[in-house]
XYZ file of C-alpha atoms in Angstrom:
321
model
C 175.752 -94.180 146.458
C 179.560 -94.983 147.044
C 182.295 -92.580 147.020
C 183.856 -91.091 143.877
C 187.505 -92.515 143.280
C 189.181 -89.547 143.007
C 192.752 -88.158 142.093
C 194.869 -86.216 140.291
C 195.336 -85.319 136.492
C 198.725 -84.108 136.769
C 200.813 -84.741 139.910
C 202.229 -81.626 141.963
C 199.790 -79.374 139.500
C 196.046 -77.870 140.197
C 195.047 -78.059 136.394
C 193.078 -81.955 136.226
C 190.721 -84.026 137.953
C 190.550 -87.896 137.488
C 187.849 -89.555 138.609
C 187.846 -94.290 137.851
C 184.687 -95.935 137.394
C 181.911 -93.696 138.193
C 178.333 -95.260 137.051
C 175.397 -94.806 134.695
C 173.273 -94.523 138.006
C 175.449 -92.686 140.084
C 175.673 -89.535 137.085
C 172.273 -89.302 137.803
C 172.899 -88.750 141.965
C 172.802 -85.661 142.898
C 175.303 -85.183 145.330
C 177.536 -86.913 143.104
C 176.705 -84.193 139.988
C 177.624 -81.874 142.679
C 180.706 -83.005 143.460
C 181.625 -83.101 139.433
C 180.693 -79.934 138.795
C 182.811 -78.612 142.021
C 185.987 -80.259 140.691
C 185.475 -79.498 137.185
C 185.026 -76.042 138.221
C 188.455 -75.989 140.364
C 190.367 -78.154 137.697
C 189.357 -77.134 134.459
C 188.479 -81.160 132.664
C 188.630 -84.020 133.881
C 188.770 -87.532 132.672
C 186.665 -90.264 133.166
C 188.230 -93.950 133.376
C 186.928 -96.538 133.187
C 183.790 -96.412 132.691
C 180.270 -97.779 131.036
C 181.240 -96.939 126.861
C 178.147 -95.874 124.867
C 176.004 -93.716 124.224
C 174.455 -93.827 126.620
C 177.176 -93.297 129.344
C 177.723 -90.056 127.354
C 174.523 -88.657 127.586
C 174.628 -89.398 130.973
C 178.301 -88.135 131.279
C 177.580 -85.252 129.117
C 173.939 -84.536 131.561
C 175.979 -83.221 134.737
C 177.669 -80.182 133.186
C 174.707 -79.280 131.931
C 172.191 -78.844 129.029
C 173.862 -80.200 125.283
C 173.527 -77.411 122.719
C 174.086 -78.744 118.454
C 176.734 -78.261 117.062
C 176.842 -75.425 114.379
C 176.888 -76.320 111.675
C 174.349 -79.013 110.357
C 176.864 -79.943 107.611
C 178.768 -81.515 110.356
C 178.536 -85.379 110.381
C 175.796 -86.086 113.730
C 175.543 -89.998 116.148
C 172.118 -90.986 117.079
C 172.014 -90.913 119.836
C 168.097 -90.506 123.220
C 168.153 -87.343 124.125
C 170.870 -86.063 123.148
C 171.495 -82.805 120.113
C 175.013 -83.198 118.171
C 176.539 -85.301 118.778
C 179.148 -84.884 116.197
C 181.058 -88.108 114.651
C 184.997 -86.504 113.924
C 185.957 -89.749 112.092
C 189.205 -89.878 108.998
C 188.974 -92.940 107.181
C 192.728 -94.881 106.390
C 194.724 -93.189 103.547
C 192.485 -90.382 103.555
C 193.391 -86.791 102.193
C 194.258 -84.158 104.586
C 198.155 -85.405 105.568
C 200.737 -82.362 106.166
C 204.136 -83.602 107.807
C 204.682 -81.641 111.342
C 208.322 -81.895 113.383
C 209.390 -84.539 111.212
C 205.937 -86.538 110.663
C 203.375 -87.588 108.223
C 200.165 -87.443 110.326
C 196.345 -86.727 109.729
C 194.421 -85.271 111.844
C 197.053 -82.929 113.178
C 195.858 -80.193 114.730
C 196.982 -76.684 116.656
C 196.138 -74.643 119.818
C 192.737 -73.921 119.885
C 189.901 -73.540 121.619
C 185.759 -74.326 119.876
C 183.956 -72.297 117.999
C 186.281 -69.636 118.941
C 185.104 -68.559 115.329
C 180.932 -67.676 116.731
C 180.714 -64.925 118.736
C 179.082 -67.325 122.493
C 181.588 -69.941 123.232
C 179.797 -73.186 124.421
C 180.960 -75.127 127.908
C 181.962 -77.642 127.432
C 182.640 -80.799 125.353
C 182.397 -84.027 126.261
C 184.797 -86.465 124.708
C 184.946 -90.414 123.908
C 187.089 -93.056 121.264
C 185.375 -94.581 119.556
C 188.148 -96.332 117.394
C 191.448 -94.826 117.848
C 194.811 -95.695 115.930
C 198.698 -98.334 117.736
C 200.506 -95.008 118.393
C 199.923 -91.505 117.914
C 196.250 -89.679 118.011
C 196.228 -88.127 121.748
C 194.375 -85.174 122.036
C 196.079 -82.604 124.707
C 194.729 -79.609 127.140
C 196.433 -76.596 128.243
C 195.231 -74.241 130.729
C 195.067 -71.157 130.531
C 195.210 -69.796 133.579
C 198.493 -72.185 133.720
C 199.839 -69.997 130.609
C 199.079 -66.897 131.864
C 200.973 -67.051 134.367
C 204.071 -68.529 132.601
C 203.678 -66.340 130.753
C 206.815 -63.499 129.555
C 205.410 -60.233 131.848
C 206.635 -58.745 128.333
C 204.022 -60.618 126.337
C 201.323 -60.491 129.293
C 201.281 -56.001 128.970
C 201.272 -55.938 125.685
C 198.111 -58.969 125.446
C 196.149 -58.195 128.417
C 193.095 -56.270 127.288
C 193.173 -56.996 123.122
C 190.471 -58.231 121.639
C 191.172 -60.496 118.833
C 189.479 -61.859 115.768
C 188.167 -65.215 114.616
C 186.749 -66.401 110.840
C 186.255 -70.073 111.055
C 189.265 -70.485 108.105
C 189.326 -75.493 107.995
C 192.430 -74.902 105.409
C 195.289 -75.647 107.646
C 197.336 -74.192 104.708
C 196.403 -71.526 105.831
C 197.180 -71.596 109.184
C 199.348 -68.896 110.158
C 200.545 -68.626 113.870
C 202.471 -70.040 115.887
C 202.737 -72.157 112.761
C 206.193 -74.779 112.942
C 209.383 -74.452 111.912
C 208.002 -77.738 109.410
C 205.046 -77.708 108.545
C 204.266 -78.771 105.034
C 200.292 -79.364 104.626
C 199.903 -81.905 101.181
C 195.966 -82.209 100.976
C 193.409 -80.939 102.419
C 190.605 -82.852 104.366
C 187.869 -83.923 102.464
C 184.794 -81.347 102.926
C 186.811 -78.048 103.878
C 186.498 -76.161 100.387
C 183.045 -76.971 101.081
C 182.297 -75.588 104.340
C 184.843 -72.752 103.201
C 182.369 -72.102 100.696
C 179.905 -71.440 103.635
C 181.783 -69.665 105.790
C 182.591 -67.250 103.498
C 179.514 -64.140 104.489
C 179.386 -64.862 108.047
C 181.543 -62.358 109.606
C 184.615 -62.034 112.575
C 184.726 -62.810 116.162
C 185.865 -60.790 118.338
C 187.019 -62.290 121.990
C 189.429 -61.171 125.034
C 193.169 -62.897 124.775
C 193.211 -62.183 128.685
C 189.897 -63.052 130.772
C 189.008 -63.084 134.608
C 186.841 -66.273 135.984
C 185.217 -64.929 139.677
C 187.593 -66.095 140.787
C 189.961 -63.491 139.836
C 192.374 -65.946 138.375
C 193.334 -64.201 134.379
C 193.129 -66.588 131.879
C 195.391 -66.770 128.694
C 192.643 -67.777 126.406
C 194.200 -67.347 122.418
C 193.409 -69.810 120.033
C 196.081 -69.706 117.466
C 194.518 -70.839 115.016
C 191.366 -68.701 113.397
C 192.780 -66.191 114.667
C 193.293 -63.503 112.591
C 194.794 -60.270 114.070
C 193.931 -58.150 116.530
C 190.755 -55.816 116.714
C 191.439 -52.104 116.341
C 195.185 -53.391 115.175
C 195.467 -54.787 112.200
C 199.106 -54.262 111.260
C 201.878 -55.191 110.719
C 202.924 -54.258 114.717
C 199.317 -56.461 115.950
C 200.126 -59.915 113.693
C 203.350 -59.659 115.663
C 201.964 -59.486 118.530
C 200.108 -62.453 117.976
C 202.547 -64.724 116.280
C 204.723 -63.574 119.839
C 202.019 -65.169 121.884
C 200.811 -67.995 119.586
C 204.826 -69.687 120.049
C 205.008 -69.088 123.191
C 201.675 -71.144 123.850
C 202.816 -73.700 121.760
C 206.379 -73.473 123.065
C 204.763 -73.131 127.094
C 202.928 -76.354 125.624
C 205.755 -78.455 125.399
C 206.377 -78.788 129.195
C 202.140 -78.163 130.310
C 200.259 -79.470 128.700
C 198.361 -83.235 129.449
C 198.495 -85.819 126.520
C 195.765 -88.251 126.832
C 196.619 -91.222 125.887
C 192.803 -93.420 124.384
C 191.165 -96.368 125.804
C 187.442 -96.696 125.067
C 186.673 -96.543 128.496
C 187.209 -93.269 129.450
C 185.510 -89.841 128.606
C 186.360 -86.449 129.292
C 185.224 -83.054 129.531
C 187.540 -80.101 129.364
C 186.096 -76.405 130.189
C 186.141 -74.584 126.530
C 186.646 -70.920 128.237
C 189.465 -72.094 130.299
C 191.138 -74.781 128.205
C 192.882 -74.538 124.862
C 193.023 -78.564 123.036
C 194.743 -80.006 120.457
C 195.459 -83.372 118.650
C 199.089 -84.710 117.699
C 197.837 -86.741 114.656
C 198.647 -90.253 113.794
C 199.495 -92.344 110.755
C 197.334 -92.441 107.959
C 197.453 -95.769 107.164
C 195.190 -95.955 110.113
C 191.359 -95.181 110.880
C 190.801 -92.898 114.289
C 186.774 -91.665 115.592
C 185.709 -89.463 117.831
C 182.423 -88.795 119.770
C 181.477 -85.303 121.312
C 178.547 -83.423 122.840
C 178.784 -80.169 123.148
C 177.570 -78.328 126.319
C 175.880 -75.055 126.204
C 176.629 -71.260 127.670
C 178.953 -69.121 127.161
C 180.885 -66.187 129.645
C 179.317 -63.279 127.991
C 182.094 -61.974 126.714
C 182.544 -62.937 123.583
C 180.774 -60.875 119.426
C 180.631 -60.769 116.046
C 182.514 -58.058 114.246
C 180.400 -55.219 113.773
C 177.571 -55.628 116.177
C 176.352 -58.980 113.578
C 173.087 -60.889 115.900
C 173.573 -64.303 116.472
C 170.463 -65.383 114.795
C 170.737 -68.857 113.192
C 171.147 -68.173 109.938
C 174.649 -67.518 110.826
C 175.270 -70.254 113.120
C 173.705 -72.633 110.707
C 176.425 -71.441 108.229
C 179.623 -72.214 109.769
C 181.051 -75.249 110.632
């Protein structure tokens, strides 16, 4: 097998790697898989460029990183792919509801910094994402390394947030987004289906995850998701909310400097470490459609739990989004 064409994602930074031209056949080669997984563990995300734009390639790349996990909600649209459970299909149609104004732009599909499944006790290991329909401008996906965030967070906030656990609840109502909200943020309409998701999730207990955790390498990770956060466990007070707000605002501010924003091609696929990396979506002009597909890689870092000791049973998971 030919050697991989590997390079840095961002010049001078450890975060992220690029792999160009990996083939369907290479994705099943044990030596290649070992090399790719080592890059993933070290750098936190990989952008695969110039790959076959197909469902079978999406399957092959996803399989490198571990077994696939079905999405928690049976209501989320799926794509049927052989051997690929729960491929979610995320589509924003032309002139669909869900528009908002953010920093002077009227957009659809804008999402703030977050990690996936914060509202569950288990955190999937990773996600593998690809683009099907790409708007002519906007529609970028952003990634922010929690190791760099921890290192750059102000010492005062690091000391105050470390050792704290954050409460999360499923909430897809964008008017309810609370922490780190941009100064110019107005929601004009909610996405179709949001009310139904909220109704289904209303009795699901809150999940709890540490704001900072330590990798086996010894590196500390700031892993606070401003989206869907509700406060600090045991400190749901004005002071606790002010601390979550301060850290969230610093995440957004640092994101302007540290984030990698991926401009999509249909021959790109990428994977990110959901235990380490926050991601966001820039939004795009509602006159254009955008369609993405994502797989979920099974795994858990073992640090999350449901409030009150609720169990992780299928009834709870299938009611979440």
